[in-house]
Amino acid sequence: MKNKFFTSLAIGGVFGLFACQAKEVETIADTCNASLVVLGTAQDAGKPQIGNTSDPAWRSSSLIRTASSIALVNREAASYSLFDATPDVKYQMHMLEISNEVEGLHLGEIFLTHGHMGHYLGLAQFGREALNTGNGGAKSVPVYAMPKMHNFLENNGPWDLLVKLNNIDIKPLADQNTVKISDKISITPFTVPHRGEYTETVGYRLLGGGKSAVYIPDIDSWEQWDEAGTKLETVIANNNYLFLDGTFYSGDELPGRDMSKIPHPTIIHTMEMLKALDPMSRAKIRFIHLNHTNPAHDKNTNAYEDIEKSGYKVARAGERICLD
Ligand SMILES: [Zn+2]
Ligand SMILES: [Zn+2]
């Protein structure tokens, strides 16, 4: 009886997650060659988060949010670049592969931002216990990583096994060095300040031909980035779309935890800092990587309304943007 209950609960949860994610995927004109697809919008631990039993997302699959991730689809090659391998990667890849109008769409390569749980643990899905890429004729997955991340994966279990068994093939990345995916599509990593116990952290600039998007799921502060030589306002001016760290809406979301130990610019702070921006520039910005405590996950909150009224957006899983 007990087993049956847990089995049905598990299956219900899995299909609930799959159903709620998959139905949201947008399609766009088949003339678009390079399209960015949002695969997940939550902070590393997803929503609901372990231990937070009062979250209504445990009871309503439409409130589930998977960890922050995006993909860039290259229609000509029927392949896509995946940005981060999250703990939810199997749902995210499935959502993309079944929803895309490109026949035979397959994973081309993975670009990692950094070594925190929401951004690389999904690599385990490519190992011997799961997909086992690189064996039996299947191609190993190219995984682009910065030097410390590269070193971390090669020298720590279980990740070293993925390298030894040829499941993944680590490709070196360097700050500001562009990787060309095709004639038109290119990816450029850039370092950002973020607590780095094991690895550096990068954001990415995705160029799809005519348009560009910037992906920065984690950053400690815009001011620190500015001190290191990069002004957010300049990055906004030079790009068409920006997916920015929106982990916390306000500074009082985690009672009982020292928020200085988990620094992120709050959405309120970012909007205040950018208050001189014109409406067109504001409309380029989508907040992503929302913590489970962030009220902006829910459209029916003052926080969400405030963000929209101020001319910004909250990223949504399934959203698709053409970067041609
Ligand atoms: Zn994160
Ligand atoms: Zn992080």
Short mmCIF file of C-alpha atoms and ligand atoms in Angstrom, two decimals:
data_model
loop_
_atom_site.label_atom_id
_atom_site.label_comp_id
_atom_site.label_asym_id
_atom_site.label_seq_id
_atom_site.Cartn_x
_atom_site.Cartn_y
_atom_site.Cartn_z
CA MET A 1 0.00 0.00 0.00
CA LYS A 2 2.71 2.38 1.07
CA ASN A 3 4.90 1.51 -1.90
CA LYS A 4 2.03 1.95 -4.28
CA PHE A 5 1.33 5.38 -2.85
CA PHE A 6 4.92 6.50 -3.23
CA THR A 7 5.17 5.06 -6.72
CA SER A 8 2.10 6.93 -7.91
CA LEU A 9 3.32 10.08 -6.18
CA ALA A 10 6.69 9.84 -7.93
CA ILE A 11 5.18 9.16 -11.34
CA GLY A 12 2.63 11.93 -10.86
CA GLY A 13 5.39 14.33 -9.91
CA VAL A 14 7.55 13.46 -12.90
CA PHE A 15 4.73 13.71 -15.41
CA GLY A 16 3.40 16.79 -13.69
CA LEU A 17 6.74 18.50 -14.08
CA PHE A 18 7.07 17.35 -17.66
CA ALA A 19 3.53 18.39 -18.57
CA CYS A 20 3.72 21.84 -17.01
CA GLN A 21 7.04 22.58 -18.65
CA ALA A 22 6.38 21.16 -22.09
CA LYS A 23 3.10 22.86 -22.79
CA GLU A 24 4.67 26.28 -22.30
CA VAL A 25 7.21 26.03 -25.09
CA GLU A 26 6.67 28.58 -27.82
CA THR A 27 7.20 28.02 -31.50
CA ILE A 28 8.47 30.71 -33.83
CA ALA A 29 8.72 31.12 -37.56
CA ASP A 30 10.75 28.36 -39.21
CA THR A 31 12.78 31.03 -40.92
CA CYS A 32 14.62 31.72 -37.67
CA ASN A 33 18.00 30.02 -37.68
CA ALA A 34 19.29 30.92 -34.21
CA SER A 35 16.72 30.82 -31.45
CA LEU A 36 17.28 31.17 -27.74
CA VAL A 37 14.96 29.04 -25.62
CA VAL A 38 14.53 29.52 -21.87
CA LEU A 39 14.65 26.08 -20.24
CA GLY A 40 14.50 26.96 -16.54
CA THR A 41 14.19 30.07 -14.39
CA ALA A 42 14.81 29.08 -10.76
CA GLN A 43 17.85 29.36 -8.51
CA ASP A 44 20.05 26.25 -8.26
CA ALA A 45 17.78 24.26 -5.92
CA GLY A 46 14.63 24.81 -8.01
CA LYS A 47 11.14 25.42 -6.72
CA PRO A 48 9.83 23.91 -4.51
CA GLN A 49 13.05 23.63 -2.53
CA ILE A 50 14.00 20.67 -0.34
CA GLY A 51 12.68 21.09 3.20
CA ASN A 52 10.27 23.89 2.37
CA THR A 53 7.13 21.88 2.98
CA SER A 54 4.78 24.85 2.90
CA ASP A 55 5.50 25.72 -0.74
CA PRO A 56 2.27 25.25 -2.75
CA ALA A 57 4.42 24.05 -5.67
CA TRP A 58 4.53 20.61 -3.96
CA ARG A 59 0.81 20.34 -4.66
CA SER A 60 0.49 22.17 -7.97
CA SER A 61 2.73 21.19 -10.86
CA SER A 62 2.12 24.51 -12.63
CA LEU A 63 4.09 26.22 -9.83
CA ILE A 64 7.18 24.01 -10.25
CA ARG A 65 10.21 25.85 -11.61
CA THR A 66 13.35 24.08 -12.81
CA ALA A 67 16.86 25.50 -12.35
CA SER A 68 18.04 28.35 -14.53
CA SER A 69 19.17 27.29 -18.00
CA ILE A 70 18.90 28.43 -21.60
CA ALA A 71 19.61 26.83 -24.98
CA LEU A 72 20.63 28.28 -28.32
CA VAL A 73 19.16 26.30 -31.23
CA ASN A 74 21.08 26.19 -34.50
CA ARG A 75 18.39 25.27 -37.03
CA GLU A 76 20.73 24.65 -39.96
CA ALA A 77 22.65 22.00 -38.00
CA ALA A 78 19.60 20.72 -36.04
CA SER A 79 21.69 21.05 -32.89
CA TYR A 80 21.68 23.18 -29.81
CA SER A 81 24.11 24.62 -27.29
CA LEU A 82 23.03 24.12 -23.70
CA PHE A 83 23.97 26.67 -21.06
CA ASP A 84 24.63 24.82 -17.82
CA ALA A 85 23.77 21.23 -17.00
CA THR A 86 21.27 21.63 -14.17
CA PRO A 87 19.94 18.93 -11.85
CA ASP A 88 16.79 19.17 -14.03
CA VAL A 89 18.66 18.70 -17.31
CA LYS A 90 16.75 15.60 -18.41
CA TYR A 91 13.41 17.42 -18.28
CA GLN A 92 14.89 20.49 -19.90
CA MET A 93 16.50 18.62 -22.79
CA HIS A 94 13.36 16.58 -23.32
CA MET A 95 11.17 19.67 -23.28
CA LEU A 96 13.32 21.24 -25.96
CA GLU A 97 13.82 18.17 -28.13
CA ILE A 98 10.13 17.25 -28.35
CA SER A 99 8.85 20.78 -28.70
CA ASN A 100 11.16 22.05 -31.36
CA GLU A 101 9.98 22.13 -34.93
CA VAL A 102 13.47 21.17 -36.08
CA GLU A 103 13.58 17.50 -37.00
CA GLY A 104 16.27 15.48 -35.29
CA LEU A 105 17.22 18.28 -32.93
CA HIS A 106 20.09 17.10 -30.76
CA LEU A 107 22.51 18.40 -28.16
CA GLY A 108 25.61 19.94 -29.74
CA GLU A 109 27.61 21.12 -26.75
CA ILE A 110 27.35 22.40 -23.20
CA PHE A 111 28.72 25.67 -21.86
CA LEU A 112 29.17 25.80 -18.07
CA THR A 113 28.96 29.00 -16.04
CA HIS A 114 30.42 27.74 -12.73
CA GLY A 115 30.70 25.03 -10.11
CA HIS A 116 27.59 25.57 -7.97
CA MET A 117 25.03 22.79 -7.74
CA GLY A 118 22.41 24.20 -10.10
CA HIS A 119 24.89 24.68 -12.91
CA TYR A 120 26.82 21.46 -13.41
CA LEU A 121 25.39 18.51 -11.40
CA GLY A 122 23.35 17.49 -14.45
CA LEU A 123 26.58 16.35 -16.12
CA ALA A 124 26.06 13.11 -14.19
CA GLN A 125 23.19 12.33 -16.59
CA PHE A 126 25.75 11.79 -19.37
CA GLY A 127 27.64 9.16 -17.36
CA ARG A 128 27.60 5.37 -17.39
CA GLU A 129 24.53 5.10 -15.14
CA ALA A 130 22.44 7.19 -17.54
CA LEU A 131 22.96 8.31 -21.15
CA ASN A 132 26.55 7.00 -21.36
CA THR A 133 27.44 9.33 -24.21
CA GLY A 134 30.71 8.70 -26.02
CA ASN A 135 30.22 4.92 -26.00
CA GLY A 136 28.76 2.44 -28.47
CA GLY A 137 29.26 4.84 -31.33
CA ALA A 138 27.57 7.85 -29.69
CA LYS A 139 29.58 11.05 -29.65
CA SER A 140 30.91 12.32 -26.34
CA VAL A 141 29.47 15.67 -25.31
CA PRO A 142 31.75 18.67 -25.73
CA VAL A 143 31.67 20.60 -22.44
CA TYR A 144 33.15 24.09 -22.52
CA ALA A 145 34.64 25.09 -19.18
CA MET A 146 36.91 27.80 -17.82
CA PRO A 147 40.35 26.71 -16.48
CA LYS A 148 39.42 26.16 -12.80
CA MET A 149 36.15 24.45 -13.72
CA HIS A 150 38.07 22.27 -16.21
CA ASN A 151 40.59 21.33 -13.53
CA PHE A 152 37.85 20.68 -10.97
CA LEU A 153 36.01 18.27 -13.28
CA GLU A 154 39.15 16.38 -14.28
CA ASN A 155 40.41 15.93 -10.74
CA ASN A 156 37.33 15.22 -8.63
CA GLY A 157 35.02 12.24 -8.58
CA PRO A 158 32.58 11.42 -9.97
CA TRP A 159 33.27 13.96 -12.73
CA ASP A 160 36.74 12.60 -13.52
CA LEU A 161 35.07 9.34 -14.51
CA LEU A 162 32.97 11.13 -17.13
CA VAL A 163 36.20 12.40 -18.63
CA LYS A 164 38.01 9.04 -18.43
CA LEU A 165 35.07 7.14 -19.92
CA ASN A 166 34.81 9.65 -22.71
CA ASN A 167 31.23 10.63 -21.77
CA ILE A 168 32.24 14.27 -21.89
CA ASP A 169 35.03 15.98 -23.74
CA ILE A 170 36.13 19.13 -21.93
CA LYS A 171 36.96 22.05 -24.20
CA PRO A 172 38.92 24.99 -22.81
CA LEU A 173 37.37 28.41 -22.49
CA ALA A 174 39.08 31.71 -21.77
CA ASP A 175 37.68 35.04 -20.67
CA GLN A 176 36.45 37.00 -23.72
CA ASN A 177 37.57 34.29 -26.17
CA THR A 178 34.80 33.64 -28.68
CA VAL A 179 33.77 30.10 -29.65
CA LYS A 180 32.30 29.85 -33.13
CA ILE A 181 29.41 27.39 -33.39
CA SER A 182 28.69 28.15 -37.06
CA ASP A 183 29.26 30.91 -39.60
CA LYS A 184 26.68 33.04 -37.83
CA ILE A 185 26.47 31.76 -34.28
CA SER A 186 29.14 32.46 -31.70
CA ILE A 187 29.46 32.33 -27.93
CA THR A 188 31.69 34.50 -25.77
CA PRO A 189 32.30 33.88 -22.05
CA PHE A 190 33.16 36.72 -19.69
CA THR A 191 34.09 36.48 -16.02
CA VAL A 192 31.84 37.99 -13.37
CA PRO A 193 32.37 38.40 -9.62
CA HIS A 194 30.71 35.52 -7.77
CA ARG A 195 31.86 33.49 -4.77
CA GLY A 196 34.23 30.92 -6.19
CA GLU A 197 35.00 28.13 -3.75
CA TYR A 198 36.09 25.82 -6.57
CA THR A 199 35.71 27.63 -9.87
CA GLU A 200 35.55 30.99 -11.57
CA THR A 201 32.14 32.19 -12.79
CA VAL A 202 31.31 33.35 -16.28
CA GLY A 203 28.33 34.85 -18.03
CA TYR A 204 27.86 34.37 -21.79
CA ARG A 205 27.17 36.54 -24.78
CA LEU A 206 25.26 34.66 -27.49
CA LEU A 207 25.43 36.06 -30.98
CA GLY A 208 22.97 34.56 -33.43
CA GLY A 209 23.80 36.51 -36.56
CA GLY A 210 22.13 39.88 -36.18
CA LYS A 211 21.11 39.92 -32.54
CA SER A 212 22.77 39.13 -29.26
CA ALA A 213 21.72 37.99 -25.81
CA VAL A 214 23.60 38.04 -22.53
CA TYR A 215 23.16 35.39 -19.84
CA ILE A 216 24.26 36.16 -16.26
CA PRO A 217 22.46 33.83 -13.83
CA ASP A 218 24.81 34.50 -10.89
CA ILE A 219 26.71 37.63 -9.91
CA ASP A 220 27.59 39.00 -6.46
CA SER A 221 27.04 42.66 -7.35
CA TRP A 222 26.86 44.97 -10.33
CA GLU A 223 29.05 47.46 -8.44
CA GLN A 224 31.86 44.90 -8.05
CA TRP A 225 31.65 44.17 -11.77
CA ASP A 226 31.84 47.89 -12.45
CA GLU A 227 34.94 48.17 -10.24
CA ALA A 228 36.48 45.34 -12.26
CA GLY A 229 35.89 47.36 -15.43
CA THR A 230 32.45 46.45 -16.80
CA LYS A 231 29.42 48.66 -16.47
CA LEU A 232 26.04 46.94 -16.70
CA GLU A 233 24.57 49.94 -18.53
CA THR A 234 27.16 49.53 -21.30
CA VAL A 235 26.39 45.81 -21.61
CA ILE A 236 22.69 46.65 -21.89
CA ALA A 237 23.39 49.25 -24.58
CA ASN A 238 25.48 46.78 -26.61
CA ASN A 239 23.06 43.85 -26.62
CA ASN A 240 19.45 43.08 -27.59
CA TYR A 241 18.38 40.80 -24.74
CA LEU A 242 19.71 40.34 -21.23
CA PHE A 243 18.93 37.55 -18.80
CA LEU A 244 20.10 38.88 -15.45
CA ASP A 245 20.50 37.50 -11.93
CA GLY A 246 17.13 37.98 -10.24
CA THR A 247 17.75 35.54 -7.35
CA PHE A 248 16.08 37.71 -4.72
CA TYR A 249 13.38 40.29 -5.20
CA SER A 250 14.17 42.08 -1.95
CA GLY A 251 16.66 41.86 0.89
CA ASP A 252 14.27 40.41 3.47
CA GLU A 253 13.48 37.09 1.80
CA LEU A 254 15.56 34.80 3.98
CA PRO A 255 14.76 35.44 7.62
CA GLY A 256 17.33 33.73 9.81
CA ARG A 257 20.03 33.57 7.13
CA ASP A 258 22.84 36.07 6.70
CA MET A 259 22.23 37.37 3.19
CA SER A 260 25.73 38.88 3.01
CA LYS A 261 26.98 35.26 2.78
CA ILE A 262 24.91 34.72 -0.37
CA PRO A 263 25.31 38.05 -2.13
CA HIS A 264 23.18 38.81 -5.18
CA PRO A 265 21.84 42.13 -6.45
CA THR A 266 18.16 42.16 -5.51
CA ILE A 267 15.71 42.91 -8.32
CA ILE A 268 14.65 46.03 -6.42
CA HIS A 269 18.27 47.19 -6.29
CA THR A 270 18.89 46.46 -9.98
CA MET A 271 15.76 48.38 -11.02
CA GLU A 272 16.73 51.30 -8.77
CA MET A 273 20.26 51.31 -10.20
CA LEU A 274 18.88 51.33 -13.76
CA LYS A 275 16.13 53.89 -13.18
CA ALA A 276 17.59 56.27 -15.77
CA LEU A 277 17.19 53.65 -18.55
CA ASP A 278 14.74 54.40 -21.35
CA PRO A 279 11.75 52.04 -21.83
CA MET A 280 13.29 50.30 -24.89
CA SER A 281 16.39 49.37 -22.92
CA ARG A 282 14.37 48.17 -19.93
CA ALA A 283 12.34 45.90 -22.20
CA LYS A 284 15.53 44.03 -23.13
CA ILE A 285 15.90 42.75 -19.56
CA ARG A 286 14.49 39.51 -18.14
CA PHE A 287 15.21 38.44 -14.59
CA ILE A 288 16.18 34.78 -14.18
CA HIS A 289 17.58 32.41 -11.51
CA LEU A 290 14.82 33.28 -9.01
CA ASN A 291 15.14 31.77 -5.54
CA HIS A 292 12.20 29.69 -4.28
CA THR A 293 11.43 32.58 -1.88
CA ASN A 294 11.18 35.13 -4.70
CA PRO A 295 7.55 36.29 -5.01
CA ALA A 296 8.11 37.19 -8.69
CA HIS A 297 7.80 33.48 -9.61
CA ASP A 298 4.08 34.14 -9.32
CA LYS A 299 2.34 36.51 -11.71
CA ASN A 300 -0.26 37.35 -9.08
CA THR A 301 2.06 39.21 -6.74
CA ASN A 302 2.91 42.85 -6.17
CA ALA A 303 6.55 42.01 -6.91
CA TYR A 304 5.75 40.64 -10.37
CA GLU A 305 3.44 43.54 -11.10
CA ASP A 306 6.09 46.02 -9.97
CA ILE A 307 8.70 44.47 -12.30
CA GLU A 308 6.32 44.55 -15.29
CA LYS A 309 5.12 48.07 -14.54
CA SER A 310 8.72 49.23 -14.36
CA GLY A 311 9.21 47.92 -17.90
CA TYR A 312 11.20 44.74 -17.15
CA LYS A 313 10.25 41.08 -17.53
CA VAL A 314 10.59 37.87 -15.59
CA ALA A 315 12.03 35.04 -17.72
CA ARG A 316 9.61 32.20 -18.44
CA ALA A 317 10.45 28.58 -19.24
CA GLY A 318 9.53 27.88 -22.84
CA GLU A 319 10.04 31.45 -24.02
CA ARG A 320 11.78 31.56 -27.39
CA ILE A 321 13.62 34.51 -28.90
CA CYS A 322 15.01 34.76 -32.44
CA LEU A 323 18.60 36.02 -32.55
CA ASP A 324 18.96 36.13 -36.37
ZN ZN B 1 23.17 29.62 -9.27
ZN ZN B 2 26.46 30.33 -7.98
#
